[in-house]
XYZ file of C-alpha atoms in Angstrom:
548
model
C -13.111 5.683 18.728
C -13.697 2.559 19.406
C -17.462 1.063 18.210
C -18.542 2.544 15.523
C -20.561 0.813 13.818
C -22.918 -2.256 15.678
C -21.469 -5.144 16.428
C 22.582 -1.033 -6.869
C 18.936 -0.300 -8.500
C 18.746 3.070 -9.517
C 14.904 3.916 -8.365
C 13.988 5.064 -4.705
C 11.458 7.275 -6.313
C 10.989 10.673 -4.424
C 14.141 9.312 -2.103
C 16.230 10.467 -5.170
C 14.956 13.716 -5.726
C 13.821 14.223 -2.628
C 17.446 13.756 -1.094
C 18.933 15.836 -4.509
C 17.108 18.441 -2.467
C 18.543 17.739 0.888
C 13.517 11.176 5.235
C 0.503 -8.433 19.555
C -2.526 -8.937 17.218
C -5.917 -8.382 18.473
C -6.756 -11.941 17.848
C -3.870 -13.823 18.295
C -2.790 -17.060 15.853
C -4.887 -20.341 17.111
C -2.104 -22.510 17.023
C 1.335 -22.280 15.888
C 2.297 -22.486 12.865
C 4.486 -25.569 11.918
C 8.279 -24.402 10.830
C 8.224 -26.598 8.255
C 5.718 -29.037 6.121
C 6.762 -31.845 7.114
C 5.490 -31.390 11.043
C 2.096 -31.448 9.507
C 0.478 -32.020 6.167
C -1.397 -30.835 5.148
C -0.070 -27.799 6.806
C -1.419 -24.169 7.071
C 2.307 -22.781 6.698
C 1.613 -18.976 5.497
C -1.120 -18.062 7.469
C -4.401 -17.087 6.595
C -5.624 -13.503 5.213
C -9.360 -11.451 4.449
C -9.497 -8.598 1.723
C -12.104 -6.248 0.069
C -14.703 -5.991 2.676
C -18.019 -5.593 1.630
C -21.620 -4.837 3.162
C -22.173 -8.428 3.405
C -19.521 -10.325 2.122
C -15.523 -10.743 2.834
C -12.762 -12.099 1.051
C -11.147 -15.069 3.179
C -7.631 -16.789 1.433
C -4.954 -18.895 2.392
C -2.631 -21.034 1.510
C -2.041 -24.819 2.074
C 1.000 -26.976 1.868
C -0.267 -30.476 1.105
C 2.822 -32.703 1.738
C 6.375 -31.557 2.386
C 7.443 -31.534 -1.304
C 4.485 -28.840 -2.378
C 6.598 -25.692 -1.720
C 5.649 -22.217 -3.408
C 6.356 -21.968 -7.426
C 7.517 -25.773 -7.280
C 3.762 -27.142 -9.012
C 3.938 -30.405 -7.248
C 1.382 -31.558 -5.292
C -2.057 -33.054 -4.992
C -5.004 -31.310 -5.290
C -6.397 -30.467 -1.793
C -10.034 -30.388 -0.528
C -10.585 -26.856 1.894
C -13.530 -26.215 3.658
C -13.681 -22.721 5.253
C -16.087 -21.642 7.757
C -17.400 -18.361 9.273
C -18.536 -17.517 13.033
C -19.755 -15.226 15.042
C -17.723 -15.893 17.955
C -13.691 -17.200 17.900
C -14.706 -20.500 19.150
C -17.057 -21.161 16.059
C -19.785 -22.363 18.477
C -22.023 -19.831 16.173
C -21.222 -20.855 12.368
C -22.843 -18.465 10.186
C -20.898 -19.443 6.708
C -19.223 -22.290 5.214
C -18.487 -23.950 2.468
C -15.781 -26.333 -0.133
C -13.174 -24.923 -2.334
C -10.040 -26.788 -3.770
C -6.190 -25.966 -2.979
C -5.100 -26.996 -6.813
C -1.479 -26.981 -8.168
C -2.331 -24.730 -10.784
C -2.991 -22.077 -8.793
C 0.002 -22.779 -6.366
C -2.388 -24.579 -4.045
C -3.379 -21.324 -2.883
C -7.264 -20.553 -2.087
C -10.104 -17.991 -1.605
C -13.464 -18.026 -1.043
C -15.398 -14.801 -1.696
C -18.414 -15.102 1.124
C -21.940 -13.335 0.702
C -24.917 -13.480 2.698
C -22.991 -11.711 6.219
C -24.118 -9.059 8.098
C -22.775 -5.180 7.907
C -20.384 -3.938 9.848
C -20.124 -7.026 12.064
C -16.668 -8.422 13.400
C -16.602 -12.733 11.723
C -14.181 -15.350 12.380
C -12.776 -17.658 9.807
C -10.589 -20.705 9.535
C -10.284 -23.231 6.687
C -9.623 -27.087 7.031
C -7.683 -29.749 5.178
C -7.710 -33.327 5.526
C -8.232 -33.148 9.369
C -6.048 -30.002 10.185
C -7.301 -26.812 10.840
C -6.168 -23.384 10.232
C -5.117 -20.597 12.372
C -7.940 -18.432 13.370
C -8.720 -15.188 11.691
C -10.641 -11.867 12.306
C -12.317 -9.614 10.286
C -14.601 -7.164 9.493
C -17.663 -6.684 6.960
C -18.157 -2.438 5.561
C -21.049 -0.499 6.809
C -24.202 -0.782 4.658
C -24.065 1.164 1.457
C -26.772 3.677 2.724
C -25.976 3.925 6.499
C -25.135 6.974 7.969
C -21.875 5.445 9.378
C -20.411 7.797 12.229
C -17.033 6.746 11.649
C -14.251 4.538 9.779
C -10.778 3.782 10.903
C -7.974 2.585 8.492
C -4.495 1.528 9.268
C -2.409 2.946 6.238
C 0.916 1.169 5.152
C 3.363 0.610 1.605
C 7.352 -0.443 1.194
C 7.978 -3.454 2.751
C 11.109 -4.218 2.405
C 11.844 -7.900 3.199
C 15.805 -7.587 3.202
C 15.855 -4.004 4.366
C 14.186 -4.743 8.354
C 11.763 -6.419 9.873
C 7.741 -5.786 9.857
C 7.121 -4.586 13.623
C 4.981 -1.861 11.448
C 2.593 -4.925 10.724
C 2.616 -6.225 14.617
C 1.777 -3.182 15.609
C -1.241 -2.150 12.838
C -2.012 -5.865 14.437
C -2.386 -5.135 18.062
C -5.294 -2.205 17.235
C -8.257 -3.456 17.654
C -10.035 -0.660 16.908
C -9.342 -0.782 13.052
C -11.925 -1.273 10.206
C -8.961 -2.590 7.653
C -5.394 -1.935 6.832
C -5.229 -0.354 3.154
C -1.741 -1.618 1.446
C -1.122 1.149 -0.972
C 2.028 -1.029 -2.538
C 5.120 -2.621 -3.116
C 4.049 -5.639 -0.768
C 6.986 -7.502 -1.897
C 10.134 -6.240 -3.600
C 11.320 -7.954 -7.438
C 15.485 -7.643 -6.307
C 17.877 -10.404 -6.041
C 19.527 -11.214 -2.649
C 21.571 -8.587 -1.466
C 20.861 -5.954 -4.114
C 18.303 -3.760 -2.192
C 19.764 -2.447 0.304
C 23.213 -3.748 -0.128
C 23.694 -6.795 1.266
C 25.714 -6.094 3.962
C 22.690 -3.540 5.359
C 19.851 -6.453 4.935
C 18.661 -7.796 8.004
C 17.424 -11.375 6.009
C 17.734 -12.403 2.626
C 15.065 -12.791 -0.324
C 14.314 -16.151 -1.756
C 14.804 -17.062 -4.485
C 18.185 -15.497 -3.874
C 18.121 -14.329 -7.669
C 15.356 -11.342 -9.253
C 12.419 -12.752 -9.480
C 11.405 -13.328 -13.327
C 9.023 -16.318 -13.420
C 6.059 -16.998 -12.615
C 7.651 -19.580 -9.801
C 9.884 -16.650 -8.917
C 6.969 -14.730 -7.933
C 5.387 -16.949 -6.201
C 8.328 -17.908 -4.005
C 8.862 -14.683 -3.264
C 5.403 -14.450 -2.669
C 5.130 -16.736 -0.031
C 8.738 -15.854 1.179
C 7.016 -12.704 2.739
C 3.611 -14.466 3.758
C 6.282 -16.705 6.581
C 6.724 -13.264 8.149
C 4.922 -13.771 12.014
C 4.218 -9.863 11.883
C 2.481 -9.508 8.419
C 0.389 -13.240 9.257
C -0.476 -11.115 12.106
C -2.023 -8.360 10.128
C -3.556 -10.564 8.206
C -4.888 -12.872 10.750
C -6.235 -9.347 12.633
C -7.713 -7.246 10.074
C -9.171 -7.211 6.599
C -6.727 -5.856 4.367
C -7.462 -3.547 0.897
C -4.412 -3.578 -1.427
C -2.985 -2.123 -4.872
C 0.098 -2.832 -6.721
C 3.159 -0.212 -7.597
C 5.833 -1.442 -9.170
C 7.821 -3.576 -7.280
C 5.490 -6.432 -7.468
C 6.088 -6.496 -10.875
C 9.545 -4.769 -11.473
C 11.338 -1.299 -10.381
C 9.520 2.079 -11.959
C 7.176 -0.937 -14.030
C 5.262 0.946 -17.474
C 2.852 -0.916 -19.610
C 5.426 -1.829 -21.915
C 8.282 -2.519 -20.241
C 9.929 -1.434 -16.769
C 13.633 0.312 -15.796
C 14.377 -3.002 -13.770
C 13.524 -5.043 -17.096
C 16.489 -6.422 -19.264
C 15.086 -8.272 -22.092
C 18.067 -9.317 -23.504
C 19.121 -11.345 -20.571
C 15.294 -11.570 -18.867
C 12.750 -12.593 -21.293
C 9.415 -10.698 -22.522
C 8.435 -7.917 -20.197
C 4.688 -9.261 -21.262
C 5.124 -12.346 -20.094
C 7.445 -11.535 -16.733
C 4.259 -8.917 -15.981
C 1.619 -11.993 -16.612
C 3.538 -13.678 -14.012
C 3.520 -11.444 -11.670
C 0.339 -10.269 -11.504
C -0.963 -13.868 -11.954
C 1.049 -14.257 -8.558
C -0.288 -11.751 -6.869
C -4.172 -12.544 -7.846
C -2.813 -15.802 -6.237
C -1.341 -14.640 -2.962
C -3.128 -11.778 -2.087
C -6.531 -11.458 -0.150
C -7.571 -9.207 -3.433
C -11.073 -8.856 -6.299
C -9.433 -8.691 -9.364
C -11.704 -5.765 -11.591
C -12.940 -6.575 -14.753
C -9.658 -6.117 -16.531
C -7.859 -7.954 -14.488
C -6.205 -5.265 -12.531
C -6.749 -3.499 -8.678
C -8.537 -0.331 -9.859
C -11.711 -1.246 -7.893
C -14.358 0.547 -5.796
C -15.404 0.435 -2.258
C -18.034 1.382 -0.461
C -18.433 2.589 3.453
C -21.842 3.800 4.004
C -22.649 7.057 3.518
C -18.972 8.414 5.122
C -16.594 7.495 2.400
C -16.227 5.594 -0.717
C -12.146 4.178 -1.332
C -11.264 4.539 -4.920
C -8.108 2.202 -5.898
C -6.316 3.018 -8.313
C -3.749 0.698 -10.998
C -0.799 3.293 -11.824
C 1.502 0.106 -13.314
C -0.784 -1.446 -16.177
C -2.082 1.124 -18.759
C 0.922 4.019 -17.895
C 2.855 5.687 -20.780
C 6.604 5.028 -19.800
C 8.153 7.383 -17.902
C 9.968 10.522 -19.679
C 13.304 11.045 -19.483
C 15.154 13.697 -16.873
C 14.562 17.195 -18.633
C 13.503 15.903 -22.055
C 9.907 18.148 -21.486
C 7.966 15.064 -22.132
C 6.151 15.421 -19.060
C 3.277 17.748 -19.966
C 2.895 15.736 -23.368
C -1.020 14.984 -23.765
C -0.557 12.055 -25.465
C 0.807 10.420 -22.483
C -1.020 9.219 -19.763
C -0.136 6.937 -16.460
C -3.924 6.163 -15.703
C -5.139 5.060 -19.243
C -7.991 6.492 -20.578
C -10.909 3.901 -18.925
C -9.553 4.019 -15.757
C -9.140 8.246 -15.366
C -12.769 8.148 -17.064
C -13.959 5.793 -14.033
C -12.213 7.901 -11.144
C -13.742 10.797 -13.019
C -17.051 9.691 -12.786
C -16.739 7.855 -9.302
C -15.474 10.850 -7.651
C -18.595 12.867 -9.354
C -21.096 10.548 -9.249
C -20.370 9.646 -5.255
C -23.065 10.745 -2.835
C -20.352 9.727 0.396
C -19.501 12.407 2.063
C -15.430 11.495 1.797
C -14.114 10.666 -1.927
C -10.867 8.605 -0.743
C -8.463 7.772 -3.444
C -5.771 4.831 -2.918
C -2.638 6.286 -5.152
C 0.438 4.325 -5.359
C 2.694 7.192 -6.022
C 2.319 11.248 -5.602
C 0.017 13.381 -6.666
C 1.076 16.643 -5.546
C 3.475 18.606 -7.394
C 6.806 18.656 -5.896
C 9.644 21.403 -7.116
C 13.298 21.113 -5.803
C 15.202 23.710 -3.638
C 18.691 24.602 -4.063
C 21.729 22.492 -1.641
C 24.810 23.174 -0.580
C 27.562 21.779 -2.240
C 28.401 19.544 0.481
C 25.550 17.598 0.501
C 24.431 17.655 -2.725
C 27.538 16.002 -4.012
C 27.094 12.932 -2.021
C 23.405 12.600 -2.686
C 23.927 12.446 -6.490
C 27.131 9.697 -6.105
C 24.938 7.682 -3.815
C 21.272 8.280 -5.757
C 22.451 7.379 -8.996
C 20.920 11.942 -10.242
C 22.419 13.727 -13.323
C 25.002 15.426 -12.408
C 24.267 18.495 -14.213
C 21.108 19.340 -12.575
C 18.465 17.729 -9.875
C 15.984 15.261 -11.035
C 11.862 15.900 -11.014
C 10.829 12.474 -10.063
C 9.022 11.653 -12.926
C 7.182 8.419 -12.055
C 4.875 10.126 -9.176
C 2.158 12.060 -11.306
C 4.829 15.224 -11.770
C 5.803 13.271 -15.202
C 2.123 13.029 -16.716
C 0.660 15.998 -15.689
C -1.828 16.500 -18.256
C -4.049 13.493 -16.642
C -3.337 15.271 -13.476
C -4.127 18.898 -14.897
C -7.656 16.591 -16.639
C -8.139 14.965 -12.472
C -8.134 18.241 -10.965
C -9.733 20.515 -13.275
C -12.557 17.695 -12.690
C -12.696 18.120 -9.206
C -12.853 22.500 -9.430
C -15.260 22.886 -12.374
C -17.587 20.083 -10.570
C -17.088 21.642 -7.156
C -16.050 18.065 -6.007
C -15.109 18.803 -2.294
C -13.359 16.104 0.603
C -11.726 14.312 -1.960
C -8.473 12.963 -0.289
C -5.634 10.773 -2.203
C -3.806 8.246 0.261
C -0.291 7.757 -1.304
C 2.730 5.215 -0.638
C 5.704 4.188 -2.687
C 8.313 7.373 -1.839
C 9.313 6.115 2.049
C 8.452 9.258 3.432
C 5.818 10.805 5.293
C 3.738 14.394 3.958
C 0.733 16.195 4.555
C -0.035 17.945 1.107
C -2.689 20.427 0.327
C -2.945 19.731 -3.386
C -3.083 23.042 -5.569
C -4.513 23.299 -8.776
C -1.349 26.084 -9.837
C 1.607 25.057 -7.395
C 3.796 27.820 -9.139
C 0.601 30.383 -7.327
C -0.468 28.645 -4.284
C -1.973 29.540 -1.770
C -3.567 32.151 -4.333
C -4.663 29.654 -6.069
C -7.079 26.966 -4.608
C -6.281 23.853 -3.373
C -8.908 20.602 -5.035
C -7.950 18.107 -2.837
C -5.222 17.033 0.003
C -2.772 14.007 0.363
C -1.633 12.370 2.985
C 1.435 10.271 1.999
C 2.671 7.208 4.347
C 6.484 6.210 4.940
C 7.793 2.756 4.404
C 7.592 -0.235 6.514
C 10.944 -0.654 5.972
C 12.693 0.299 2.413
C 15.297 2.762 2.789
C 14.934 6.350 2.785
C 17.540 9.270 3.618
C 19.558 8.416 6.561
C 19.720 4.850 5.486
C 21.006 5.995 2.242
C 23.482 7.957 3.447
C 24.073 5.845 6.944
C 23.589 8.951 8.865
C 21.527 9.545 12.184
C 17.961 10.413 11.657
C 16.884 14.031 12.090
C 20.362 15.565 10.778
C 21.353 15.837 6.868
C 17.015 15.646 6.209
C 16.498 18.546 8.491
C 18.180 20.549 5.080
C 16.420 18.717 2.720
C 13.182 18.968 4.436
C 13.382 23.231 4.782
C 14.345 23.077 1.164
C 11.280 21.204 -0.019
C 8.743 23.169 1.897
C 10.335 26.060 1.169
C 9.827 25.670 -2.585
C 6.916 23.880 -2.164
C 4.061 26.033 0.051
C 1.647 22.904 -0.704
C 3.728 21.184 1.528
C 2.788 20.993 5.334
C 4.730 18.030 6.449
C 7.567 15.980 5.065
C 9.980 13.366 7.244
C 12.591 11.762 5.395
C 13.624 9.635 7.625
C 11.465 7.469 9.974
C 9.391 4.104 9.420
C 6.404 3.017 10.115
C 2.439 3.325 9.472
C -0.171 5.042 9.479
C -3.596 5.664 11.020
C -6.603 7.155 9.143
C -9.685 7.975 11.273
C -12.640 9.434 8.893
C -15.897 10.893 10.420
C -18.251 13.398 8.810
C -16.728 16.225 10.241
C -12.877 15.426 9.214
C -10.310 12.774 8.132
C -7.534 12.872 10.067
C -4.025 11.011 9.333
C -1.961 9.559 12.424
C 1.688 9.021 11.725
C 3.477 6.301 13.601
C 6.788 5.045 13.278
C 9.114 1.984 14.600
C 12.270 2.673 16.795
C 14.542 0.501 14.517
C 13.246 -0.924 11.302
C 16.417 -3.608 12.028
C 15.073 -5.041 15.650
C 12.186 -7.396 15.903
C 10.993 -6.103 18.782
C 11.207 -2.348 17.794
C 8.756 0.310 19.393
C 6.022 2.653 17.529
C 5.281 5.443 19.149
C 3.122 8.747 17.291
C 5.294 11.003 15.928
C 2.820 13.721 13.846
C -1.089 13.999 12.780
C -2.236 16.176 10.671
C -6.671 16.920 9.397
C -8.173 17.910 7.035
C -11.508 19.561 7.708
C -15.140 18.628 5.801
C -15.226 21.268 2.754
C -12.010 23.470 3.650
C -9.615 21.006 0.726
C -6.633 21.598 2.966
C -4.813 20.150 6.075
C -4.163 21.752 9.167
C -1.986 20.539 12.090
C -3.937 18.719 15.082
C -1.667 18.222 18.662
C -2.848 14.480 19.583
C -4.156 11.232 17.457
C -7.874 10.109 17.761
C -8.291 8.198 20.926
């Protein structure tokens, strides 16, 4: 489908739990980005981006370096006037909108322009100018009109891009596709660890900056800026609008409302201050509109074809339950918070779209874990920090908050809400699941929805953690998982890459792609598998080829 619209941290979340059961852009940058601010001032060293497409608008982003000393996080540099332009053509001979903003030190010299008055389902080109310097040009697309009968939409889908763990080749391959309406980033856009912390120093391909674990506002700004110097990430943002939510590593590992596994108040200060700093830097550095509560849960519409409900599963959640302490079913514990769950339920029930897509940073499908031979269980327990007395359930997922899941799935079945598809990241593996109301009796009991989980861009999965060849140890684990979970139709524990989600009125299909070697800058990408959900079925089925 081409033209659908006119014109040693302890966590690897499910990597831990599952392992214990066995994992050239269509629009090239207009100018080469200077290597340092000294080459050109003002300078656009961190690329350009767009996001959160609306039928009549788009959010534009860039960062200006007004002088060589105004590095991200420094608080230095003069306030700088910036002009933005949106055009119908890449040569900017038909400019349809322009305006002025100011890059201020108080905002780390990042700027956003929430442009309105554009035409639906239309490709536009955009750029910025500061002090006579013109930024690289970007390409973006608006959403179809809210009441339009759109024949199809297509998203790139990614998550979990650890700077140190590999090169961002997956971004490069998505940037090279001219057929995407947007890219959905499901979290862990950055990682908070110190250089050499995860993965272990000798396994990294490049070092984080700053070198220490990020805690302060300046730290988070510097880390975001480091990621946005990556040419493949810049190409992705220049080629497609990005729709992003955060998971935990944008703040700290296994974050919850009052703290995180990777936060020590005695040495790292007040949690609320750290979380506020992380969120401020996120909204400064990402092409994302904040919700009214200052979080990332929000809703975007793509004609009458799909409503996209985007969740924040860190800001409001209760602390993760301890392994085996029996609190996962406590109705007082929540992963969404009351207001967000009510908002989601109302949005799903009130939607008149053909498909209800839900962007969720952690897996909603229940997972039970089968047994493993001792020769495999011992090394996995040692490497992944699991309790030696037994296998862990991944309590960082919806499995640790079963009352919220029970309420949401009960809402879908009670109101006969069909065609709900959860889109998930976090666990560094690819999955295709039915979402059962009662996992223990499935498939005799019904499936309320389906779920497509994408693997990581670079973050370690099973073969990386165990330092074994792909497709060896993982086969044992994958077999054990599927045997214990009949609703899991496929799981890949070793690949790195991305997904391409294609939505038509008749079906939603996820094509899974893997890169050849995340440690190689010139890694190739290849299609691996495809699964789809036919309208009205609430089940996934394998497809033998990707959508063309």
